[in-house]
CSV table of C-alpha atoms in Angstrom, one decimal:
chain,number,residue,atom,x,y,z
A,1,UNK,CA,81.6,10.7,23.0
A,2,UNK,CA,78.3,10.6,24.7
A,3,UNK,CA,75.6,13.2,23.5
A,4,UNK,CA,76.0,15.2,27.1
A,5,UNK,CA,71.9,15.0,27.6
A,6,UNK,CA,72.1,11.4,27.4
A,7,UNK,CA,75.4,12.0,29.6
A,8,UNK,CA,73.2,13.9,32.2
A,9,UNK,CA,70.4,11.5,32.3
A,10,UNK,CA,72.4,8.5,32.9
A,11,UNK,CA,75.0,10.0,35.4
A,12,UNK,CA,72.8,12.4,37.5
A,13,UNK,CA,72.1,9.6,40.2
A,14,UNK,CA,75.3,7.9,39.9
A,15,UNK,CA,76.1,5.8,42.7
A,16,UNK,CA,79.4,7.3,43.3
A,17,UNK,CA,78.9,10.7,45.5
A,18,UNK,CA,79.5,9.3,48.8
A,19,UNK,CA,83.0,8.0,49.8
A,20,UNK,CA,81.7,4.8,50.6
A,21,UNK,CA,79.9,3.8,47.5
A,22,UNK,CA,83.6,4.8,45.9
A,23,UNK,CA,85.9,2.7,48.2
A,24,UNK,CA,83.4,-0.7,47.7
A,25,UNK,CA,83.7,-0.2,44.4
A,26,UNK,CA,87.4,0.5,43.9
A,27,UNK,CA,87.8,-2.7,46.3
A,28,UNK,CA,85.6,-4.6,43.9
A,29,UNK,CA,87.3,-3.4,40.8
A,30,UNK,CA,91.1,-4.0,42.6
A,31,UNK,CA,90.2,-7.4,43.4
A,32,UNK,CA,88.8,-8.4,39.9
A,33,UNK,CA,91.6,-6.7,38.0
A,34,UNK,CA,94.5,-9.1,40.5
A,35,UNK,CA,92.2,-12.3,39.5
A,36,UNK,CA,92.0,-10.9,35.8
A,37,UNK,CA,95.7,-10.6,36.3
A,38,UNK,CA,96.6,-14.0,37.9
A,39,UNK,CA,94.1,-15.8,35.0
A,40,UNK,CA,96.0,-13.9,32.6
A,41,UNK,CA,99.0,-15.3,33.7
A,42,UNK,CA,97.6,-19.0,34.3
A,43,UNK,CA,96.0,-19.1,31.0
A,44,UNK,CA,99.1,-18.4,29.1
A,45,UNK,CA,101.1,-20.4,30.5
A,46,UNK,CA,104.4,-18.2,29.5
A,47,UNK,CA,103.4,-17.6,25.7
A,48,UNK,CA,103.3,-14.2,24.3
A,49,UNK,CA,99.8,-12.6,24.8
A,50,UNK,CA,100.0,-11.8,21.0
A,51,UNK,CA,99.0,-15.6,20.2
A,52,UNK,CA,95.8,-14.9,21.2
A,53,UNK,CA,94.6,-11.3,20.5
A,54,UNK,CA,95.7,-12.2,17.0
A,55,UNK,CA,92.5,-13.6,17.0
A,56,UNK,CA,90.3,-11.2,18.8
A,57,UNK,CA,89.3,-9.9,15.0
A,58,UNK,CA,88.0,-12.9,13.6
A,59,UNK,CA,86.1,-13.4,17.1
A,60,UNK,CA,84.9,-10.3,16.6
A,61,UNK,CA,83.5,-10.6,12.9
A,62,UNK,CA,82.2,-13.7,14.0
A,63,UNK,CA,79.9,-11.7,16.8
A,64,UNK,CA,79.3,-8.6,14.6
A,65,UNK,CA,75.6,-9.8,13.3
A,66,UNK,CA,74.9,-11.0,17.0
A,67,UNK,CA,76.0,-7.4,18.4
A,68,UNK,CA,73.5,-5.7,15.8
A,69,UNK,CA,70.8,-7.6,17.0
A,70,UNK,CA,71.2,-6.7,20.5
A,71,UNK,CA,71.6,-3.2,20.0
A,72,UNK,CA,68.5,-3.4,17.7
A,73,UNK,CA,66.5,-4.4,20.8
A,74,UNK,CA,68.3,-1.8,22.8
A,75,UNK,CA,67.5,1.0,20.6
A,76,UNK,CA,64.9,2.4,22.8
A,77,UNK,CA,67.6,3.8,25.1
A,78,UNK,CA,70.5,3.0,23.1
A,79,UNK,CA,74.0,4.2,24.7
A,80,UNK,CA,76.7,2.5,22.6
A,81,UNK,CA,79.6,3.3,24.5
A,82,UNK,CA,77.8,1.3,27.2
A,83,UNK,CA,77.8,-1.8,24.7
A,84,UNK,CA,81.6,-1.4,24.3
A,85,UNK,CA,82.1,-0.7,27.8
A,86,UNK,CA,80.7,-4.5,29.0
A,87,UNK,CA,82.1,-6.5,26.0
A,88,UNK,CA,85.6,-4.9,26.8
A,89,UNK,CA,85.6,-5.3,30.6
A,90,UNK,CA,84.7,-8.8,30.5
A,91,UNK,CA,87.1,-9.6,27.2
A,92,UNK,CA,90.3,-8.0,29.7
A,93,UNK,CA,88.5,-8.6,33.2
A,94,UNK,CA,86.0,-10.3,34.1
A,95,UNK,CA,86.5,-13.4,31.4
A,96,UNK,CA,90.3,-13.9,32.5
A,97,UNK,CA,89.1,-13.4,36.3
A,98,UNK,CA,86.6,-16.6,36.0
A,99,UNK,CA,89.4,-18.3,33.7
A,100,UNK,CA,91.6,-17.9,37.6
A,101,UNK,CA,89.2,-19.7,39.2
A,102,UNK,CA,89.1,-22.5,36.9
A,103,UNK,CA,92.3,-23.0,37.0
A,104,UNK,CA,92.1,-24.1,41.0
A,105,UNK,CA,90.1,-27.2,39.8
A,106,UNK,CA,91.1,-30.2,37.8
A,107,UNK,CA,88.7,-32.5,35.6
A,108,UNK,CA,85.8,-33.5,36.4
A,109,UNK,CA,85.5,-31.3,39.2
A,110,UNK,CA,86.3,-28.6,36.9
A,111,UNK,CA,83.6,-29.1,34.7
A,112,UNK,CA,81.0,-29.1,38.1
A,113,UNK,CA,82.5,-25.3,39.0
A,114,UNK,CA,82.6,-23.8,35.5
A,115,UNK,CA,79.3,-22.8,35.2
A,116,UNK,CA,79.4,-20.9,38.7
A,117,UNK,CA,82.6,-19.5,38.1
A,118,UNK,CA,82.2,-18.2,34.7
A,119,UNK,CA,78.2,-16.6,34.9
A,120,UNK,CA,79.5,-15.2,38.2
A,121,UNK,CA,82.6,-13.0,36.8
A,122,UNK,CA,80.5,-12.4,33.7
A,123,UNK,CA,78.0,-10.7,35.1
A,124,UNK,CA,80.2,-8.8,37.3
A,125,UNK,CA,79.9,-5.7,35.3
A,126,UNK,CA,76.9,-6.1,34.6
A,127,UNK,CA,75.7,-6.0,38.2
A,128,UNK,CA,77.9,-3.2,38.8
A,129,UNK,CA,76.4,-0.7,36.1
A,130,UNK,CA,72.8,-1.8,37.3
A,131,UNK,CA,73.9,-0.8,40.9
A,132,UNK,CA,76.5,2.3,40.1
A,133,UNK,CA,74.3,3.9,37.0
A,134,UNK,CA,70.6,3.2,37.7
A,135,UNK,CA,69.3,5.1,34.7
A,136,UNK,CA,71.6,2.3,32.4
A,137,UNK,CA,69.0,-0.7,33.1
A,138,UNK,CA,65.8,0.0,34.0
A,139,UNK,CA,63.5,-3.1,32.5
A,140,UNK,CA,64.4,-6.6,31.9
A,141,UNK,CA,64.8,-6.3,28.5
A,142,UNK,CA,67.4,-3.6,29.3
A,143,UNK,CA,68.9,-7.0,31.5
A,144,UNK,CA,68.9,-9.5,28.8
A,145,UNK,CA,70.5,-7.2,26.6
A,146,UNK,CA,73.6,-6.1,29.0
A,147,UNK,CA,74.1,-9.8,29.9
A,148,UNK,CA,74.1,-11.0,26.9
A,149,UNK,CA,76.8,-8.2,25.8
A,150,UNK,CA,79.0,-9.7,29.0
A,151,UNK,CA,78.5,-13.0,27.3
A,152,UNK,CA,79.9,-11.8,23.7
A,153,UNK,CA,82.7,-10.8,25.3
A,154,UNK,CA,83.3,-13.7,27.2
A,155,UNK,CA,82.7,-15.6,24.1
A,156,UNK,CA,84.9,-13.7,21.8
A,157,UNK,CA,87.8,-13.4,24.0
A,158,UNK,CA,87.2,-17.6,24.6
A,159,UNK,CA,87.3,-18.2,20.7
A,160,UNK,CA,91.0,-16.8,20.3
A,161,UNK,CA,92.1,-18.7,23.3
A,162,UNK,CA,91.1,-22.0,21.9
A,163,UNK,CA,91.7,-21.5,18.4
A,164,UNK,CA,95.4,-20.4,19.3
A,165,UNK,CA,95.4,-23.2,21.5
A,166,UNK,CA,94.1,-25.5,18.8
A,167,UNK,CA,96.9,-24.4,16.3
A,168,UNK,CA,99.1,-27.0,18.4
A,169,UNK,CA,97.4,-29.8,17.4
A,170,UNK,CA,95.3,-29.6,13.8
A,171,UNK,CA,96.0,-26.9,11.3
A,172,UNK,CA,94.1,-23.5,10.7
A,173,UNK,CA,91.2,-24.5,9.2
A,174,UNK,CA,90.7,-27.7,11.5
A,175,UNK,CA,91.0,-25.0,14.2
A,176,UNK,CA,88.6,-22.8,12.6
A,177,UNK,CA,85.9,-25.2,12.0
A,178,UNK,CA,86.2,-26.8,15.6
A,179,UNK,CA,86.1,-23.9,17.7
A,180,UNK,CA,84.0,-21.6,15.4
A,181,UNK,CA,81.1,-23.7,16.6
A,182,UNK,CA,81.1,-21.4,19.5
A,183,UNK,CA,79.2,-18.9,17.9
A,184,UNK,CA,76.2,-20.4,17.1
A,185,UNK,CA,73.9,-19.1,15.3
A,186,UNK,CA,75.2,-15.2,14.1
A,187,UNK,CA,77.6,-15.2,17.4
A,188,UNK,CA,75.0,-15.8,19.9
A,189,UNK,CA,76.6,-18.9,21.4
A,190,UNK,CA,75.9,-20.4,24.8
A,191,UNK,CA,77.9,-17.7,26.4
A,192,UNK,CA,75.5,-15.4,25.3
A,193,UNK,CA,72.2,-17.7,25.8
A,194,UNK,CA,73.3,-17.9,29.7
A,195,UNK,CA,74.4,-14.5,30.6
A,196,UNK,CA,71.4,-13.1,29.1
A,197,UNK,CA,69.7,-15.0,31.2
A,198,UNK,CA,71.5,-14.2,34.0
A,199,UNK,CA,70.4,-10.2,33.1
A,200,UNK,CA,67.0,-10.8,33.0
A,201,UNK,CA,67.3,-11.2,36.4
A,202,UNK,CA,69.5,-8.2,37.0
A,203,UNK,CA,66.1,-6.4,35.0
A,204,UNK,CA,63.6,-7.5,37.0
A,205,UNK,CA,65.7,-6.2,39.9
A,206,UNK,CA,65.7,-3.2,38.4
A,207,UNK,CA,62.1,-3.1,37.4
A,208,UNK,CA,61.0,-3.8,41.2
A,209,UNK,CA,60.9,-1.1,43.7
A,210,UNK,CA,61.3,-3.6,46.9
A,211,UNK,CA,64.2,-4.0,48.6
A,212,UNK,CA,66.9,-6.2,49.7
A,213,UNK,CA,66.3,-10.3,49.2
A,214,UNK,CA,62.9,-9.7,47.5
A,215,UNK,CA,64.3,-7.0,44.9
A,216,UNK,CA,67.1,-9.2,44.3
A,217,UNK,CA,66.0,-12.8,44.5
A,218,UNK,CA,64.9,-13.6,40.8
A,219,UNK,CA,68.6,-12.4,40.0
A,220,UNK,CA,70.0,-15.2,42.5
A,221,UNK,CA,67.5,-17.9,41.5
A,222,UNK,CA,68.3,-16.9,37.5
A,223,UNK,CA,72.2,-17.2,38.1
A,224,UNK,CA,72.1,-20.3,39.8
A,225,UNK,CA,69.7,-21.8,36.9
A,226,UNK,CA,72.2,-20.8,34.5
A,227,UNK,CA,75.4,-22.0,36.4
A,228,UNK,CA,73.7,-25.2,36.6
A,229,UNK,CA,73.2,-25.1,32.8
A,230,UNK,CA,75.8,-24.5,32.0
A,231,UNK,CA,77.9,-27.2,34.4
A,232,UNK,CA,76.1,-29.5,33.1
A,233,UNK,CA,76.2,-28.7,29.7
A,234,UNK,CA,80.2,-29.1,30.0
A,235,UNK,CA,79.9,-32.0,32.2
A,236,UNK,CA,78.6,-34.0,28.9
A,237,UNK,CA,75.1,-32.8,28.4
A,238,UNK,CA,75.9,-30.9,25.3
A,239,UNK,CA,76.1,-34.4,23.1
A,240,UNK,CA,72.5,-34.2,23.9
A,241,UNK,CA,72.0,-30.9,21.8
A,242,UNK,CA,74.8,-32.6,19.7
A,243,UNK,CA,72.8,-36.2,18.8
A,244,UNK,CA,69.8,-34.0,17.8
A,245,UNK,CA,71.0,-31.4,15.6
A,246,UNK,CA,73.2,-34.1,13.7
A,247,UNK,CA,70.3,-36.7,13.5
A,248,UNK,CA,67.6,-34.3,11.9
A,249,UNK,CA,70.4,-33.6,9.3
A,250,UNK,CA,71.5,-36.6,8.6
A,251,UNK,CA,68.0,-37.6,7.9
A,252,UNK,CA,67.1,-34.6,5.7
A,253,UNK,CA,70.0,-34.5,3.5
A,254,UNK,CA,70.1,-38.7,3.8
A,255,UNK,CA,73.5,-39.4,5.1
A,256,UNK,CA,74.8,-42.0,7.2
A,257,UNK,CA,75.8,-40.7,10.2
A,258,UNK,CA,78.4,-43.5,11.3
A,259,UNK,CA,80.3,-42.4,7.9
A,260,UNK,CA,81.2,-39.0,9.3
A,261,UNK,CA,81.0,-39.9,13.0
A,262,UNK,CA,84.4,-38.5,13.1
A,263,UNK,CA,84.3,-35.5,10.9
A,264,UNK,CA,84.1,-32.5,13.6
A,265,UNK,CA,87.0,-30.6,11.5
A,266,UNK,CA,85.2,-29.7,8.8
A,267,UNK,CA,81.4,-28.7,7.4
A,268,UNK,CA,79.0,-31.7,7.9
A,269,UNK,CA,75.8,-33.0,10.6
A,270,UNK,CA,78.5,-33.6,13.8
A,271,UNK,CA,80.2,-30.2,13.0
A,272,UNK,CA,76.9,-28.5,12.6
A,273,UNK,CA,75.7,-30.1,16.0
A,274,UNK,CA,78.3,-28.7,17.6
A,275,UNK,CA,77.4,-25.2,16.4
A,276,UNK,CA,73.5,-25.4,17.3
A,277,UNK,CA,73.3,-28.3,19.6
A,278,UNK,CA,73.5,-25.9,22.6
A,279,UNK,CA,69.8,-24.6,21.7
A,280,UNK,CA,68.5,-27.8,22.0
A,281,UNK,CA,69.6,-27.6,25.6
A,282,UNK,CA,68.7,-24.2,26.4
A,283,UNK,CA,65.3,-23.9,24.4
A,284,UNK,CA,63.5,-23.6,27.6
A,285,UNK,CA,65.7,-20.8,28.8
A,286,UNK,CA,65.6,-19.2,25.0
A,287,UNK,CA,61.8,-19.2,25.3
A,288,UNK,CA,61.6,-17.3,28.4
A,289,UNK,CA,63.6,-14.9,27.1
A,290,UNK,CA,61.8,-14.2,24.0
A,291,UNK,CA,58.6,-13.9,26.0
A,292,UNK,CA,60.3,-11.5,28.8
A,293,UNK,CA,61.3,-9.1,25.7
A,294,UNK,CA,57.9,-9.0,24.2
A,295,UNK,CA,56.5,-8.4,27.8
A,296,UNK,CA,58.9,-6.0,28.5
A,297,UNK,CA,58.3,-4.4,25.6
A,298,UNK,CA,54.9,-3.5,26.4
A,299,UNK,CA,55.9,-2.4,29.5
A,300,UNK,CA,58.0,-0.1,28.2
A,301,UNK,CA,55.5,1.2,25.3
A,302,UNK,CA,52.8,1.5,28.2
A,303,UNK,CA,55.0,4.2,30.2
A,304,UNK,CA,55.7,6.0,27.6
A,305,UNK,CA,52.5,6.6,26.3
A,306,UNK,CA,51.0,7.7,29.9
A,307,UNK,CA,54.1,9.9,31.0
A,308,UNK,CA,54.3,11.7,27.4
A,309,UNK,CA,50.5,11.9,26.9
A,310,UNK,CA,50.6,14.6,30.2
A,311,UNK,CA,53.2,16.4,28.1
A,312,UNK,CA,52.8,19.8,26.4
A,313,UNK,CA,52.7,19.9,22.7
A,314,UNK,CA,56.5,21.4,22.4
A,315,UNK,CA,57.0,17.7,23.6
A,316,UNK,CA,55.3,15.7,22.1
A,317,UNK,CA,52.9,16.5,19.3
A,318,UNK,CA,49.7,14.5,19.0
A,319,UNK,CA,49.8,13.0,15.5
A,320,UNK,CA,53.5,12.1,17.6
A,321,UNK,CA,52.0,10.1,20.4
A,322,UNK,CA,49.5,8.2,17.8
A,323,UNK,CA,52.4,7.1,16.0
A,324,UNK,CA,53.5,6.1,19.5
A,325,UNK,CA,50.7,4.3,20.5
A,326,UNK,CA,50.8,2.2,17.2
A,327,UNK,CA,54.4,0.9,18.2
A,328,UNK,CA,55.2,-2.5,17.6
A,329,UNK,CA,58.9,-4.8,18.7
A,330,UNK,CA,60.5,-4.7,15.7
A,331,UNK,CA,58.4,-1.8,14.1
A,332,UNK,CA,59.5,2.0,15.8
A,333,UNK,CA,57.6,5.0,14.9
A,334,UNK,CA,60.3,8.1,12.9
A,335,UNK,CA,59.5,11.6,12.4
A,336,UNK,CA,59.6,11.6,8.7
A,337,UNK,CA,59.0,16.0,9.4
A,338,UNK,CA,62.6,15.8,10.5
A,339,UNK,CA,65.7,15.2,9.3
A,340,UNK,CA,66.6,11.4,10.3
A,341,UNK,CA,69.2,12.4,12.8
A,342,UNK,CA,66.7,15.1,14.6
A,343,UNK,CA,63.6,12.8,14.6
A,344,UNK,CA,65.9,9.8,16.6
A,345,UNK,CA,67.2,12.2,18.8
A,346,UNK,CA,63.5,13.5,19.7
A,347,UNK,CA,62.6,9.9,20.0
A,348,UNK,CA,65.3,9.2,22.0
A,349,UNK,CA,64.9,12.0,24.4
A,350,UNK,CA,61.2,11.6,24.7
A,351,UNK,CA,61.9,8.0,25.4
A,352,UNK,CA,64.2,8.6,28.1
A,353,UNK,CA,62.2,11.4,29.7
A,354,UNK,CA,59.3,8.6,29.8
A,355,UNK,CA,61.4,6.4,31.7
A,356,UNK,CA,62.5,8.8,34.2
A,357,UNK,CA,59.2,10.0,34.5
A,358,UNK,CA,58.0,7.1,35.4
A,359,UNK,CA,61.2,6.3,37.8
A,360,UNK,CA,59.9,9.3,40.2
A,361,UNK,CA,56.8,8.4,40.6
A,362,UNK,CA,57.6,4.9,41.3
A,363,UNK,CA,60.2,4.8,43.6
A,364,UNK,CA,58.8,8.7,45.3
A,365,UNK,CA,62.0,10.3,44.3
A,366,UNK,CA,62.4,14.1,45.8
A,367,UNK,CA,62.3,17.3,43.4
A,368,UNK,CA,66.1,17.6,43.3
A,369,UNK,CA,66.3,14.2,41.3
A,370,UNK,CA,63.8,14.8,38.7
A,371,UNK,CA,66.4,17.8,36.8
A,372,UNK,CA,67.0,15.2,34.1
A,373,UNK,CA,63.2,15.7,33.4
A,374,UNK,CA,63.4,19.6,32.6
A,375,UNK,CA,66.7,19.2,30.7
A,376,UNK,CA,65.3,16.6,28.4
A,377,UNK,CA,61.7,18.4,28.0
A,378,UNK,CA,64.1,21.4,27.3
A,379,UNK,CA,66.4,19.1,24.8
A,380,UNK,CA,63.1,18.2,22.6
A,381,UNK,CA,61.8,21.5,22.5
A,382,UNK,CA,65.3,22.7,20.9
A,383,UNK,CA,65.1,20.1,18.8
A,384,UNK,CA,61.9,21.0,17.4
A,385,UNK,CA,63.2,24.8,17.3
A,386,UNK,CA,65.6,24.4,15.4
A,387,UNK,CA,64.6,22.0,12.9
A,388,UNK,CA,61.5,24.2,12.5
């Protein structure tokens, strides 16, 4: 259940109170739910569904240290339900959707498309929670992280295709060793690496108060990069990422790499190039990332402190804004005064209000649409009553 101020905050300018905002996205959501279907149907191929989900678990075990991470750098704004929300959709919808489209196309054709096909039904939901619930994603880091959620699901919904499909051929642990590769390092696989992406751009649309083409551009141009990417990364490009990974290991632990040239099914330098080959071949895009989130970071540390620094006391306290001001990335500031679940809660309001303070002045929003700024001022200053 959502905590109903948080509730408030994020639904008060949903995108949803005039009939046509509703009827483009029920189309939207009617046509990706008959593609989702028709994938469903093409991908397997008659079998019982069960051969698959049977997997889901260990997909999802496999993604769990991944997940943390993200919501770790979403804790600012944290909405959980949000999280489960995107990996769901694009596990049921969005992933099964793309898997329709790849199924027009045989090899090599195929592997030309995939990229396009797959980052665009990713970060369908994505798109549609930036556009529908504004308040969701508001900086690029708020972008990276949603995308890279559509990409876990994609990714985990992937790995139990394949390793069911897999269990034709080798046996369970040949199966298991191939196609766990996909996760990568802690679950952030390529998927994830490429939809994240893909959100950044999403982020900066929702960081720019321009309209049209120029708010939306960088989220075109970062799509397109990563469909490319990712094309070409099926299209043979990954034995680049493959070659590298397995020849720094070979070297180090001084084996011959023509004695286990072979030897995918099990631990060793190919199997291990399969898992982190794919960051040799999207360091570049990696990098920009990282340096987006520590920008972006900033960003966000920089509203806060001059929208809560005009706040009363009852607010915001000012030993409270000098712990705020000494912020770092991976270092929040807790109001040890408190008991824990109190202090995050203040945090989290104050946060948000911060945010939305900010949103009114920047895009010249009327009276009516700042209540979510008197609820959450009257949220905090509850809080403080109460534990007090």
């Amino acid at each position: 259940m959502l905590d109903p101020i948080v509730r408030d905050y994020l639904f008060h300018d949903l995108r949803l109170k005039c009939t046509r905002d509703k009827l483009i996205l029920g189309g939207i959501a009617v046509a990706v739910v008959i593609l989702a279907f028709l994938g469903w149907v093409d991908v397997l191929e008659g079998r019982n569904p069960f051969v698959i989900w049977v997997w889901v678990p260990y997909s999802i075990a496999g993604s769990l240290i991944g997940y943390f991470i993200l919501a770790f750098l979403d804790r600012e704004r944290r909405v959980r339900a949000f999280h489960l929300l995107t990996i769901v959709s694009v596990m049921v919808v969005a992933g099964p959707a793309a898997a329709f489209f790849n199924g027009l196309f045989e090899a090599p054709i195929k592997f030309v498309t995939v990229g396009f096909f797959e980052e665009g039904m990713k970060i369908v939901p994505v798109l549609l929670l930036a556009i529908y619930v504004p308040n969701l994603i508001r900086t690029r880091k708020d972008g990276i992280v949603y995308g890279a959620l559509a990409g876990m699901g994609f990714n985990i919904i992937e790995i139990g295709f394949y390793i069911a499909k897999q269990l034709h051929e080798n046996s369970l642990l040949e199966s298991l060793y191939l196609h766990s590769t996909r996760f990568g390092l802690w679950g952030l696989g390529s998927h994830i690496i490429w939809s994240a992406f893909v959100g950044l751009g999403i982020g900066f649309a929702a960081e720019s108060t321009k309209h049209g083409w120029a708010k939306w551009s960088r989220a075109v141009y970062f799509y397109l990069i990563a469909a490319v990417s990712h094309s070409l990364y099926d299209l043979g490009l990954n034995g680049l990422g493959i070659i590298v990974v397995s020849q720094i290991e070979s070297m180090i632990r001084g084996i011959d790499l023509s004695d286990v040239a072979t030897e995918v099914y099990g631990p060793g330098p190919i199997n291990d190039g399969m898992r982190y080959g794919v960051y040799v071949w999207t360091i570049v895009l990696i990098i920009v990332m990282i340096v987006q989130i520590r920008r972006s970071f900033r960003l966000e540390n920089t509203i806060q402190i001059d929208e809560l620094s005009t706040e009363d006391p009852d607010v915001i306290t000012e030993p409270e804004l000098q712990q705020l001001k000494g912020e770092r990335l991976f270092f929040k500031r807790r109001y040890n005064e408190f008991p824990k679940q109190v202090g995050a809660k203040m945090v989290l309001y104050q946060n948000m209000l911060a945010i939305f303070k900010h949103r009114i002045l920047q895009q010249h929003l009327s009276g009516a649409s700042a209540e979510p700024v008197a609820a959450l001022r009257g949220a905090i200053q509850a809080l403080r009553s109460q534990a007090g």
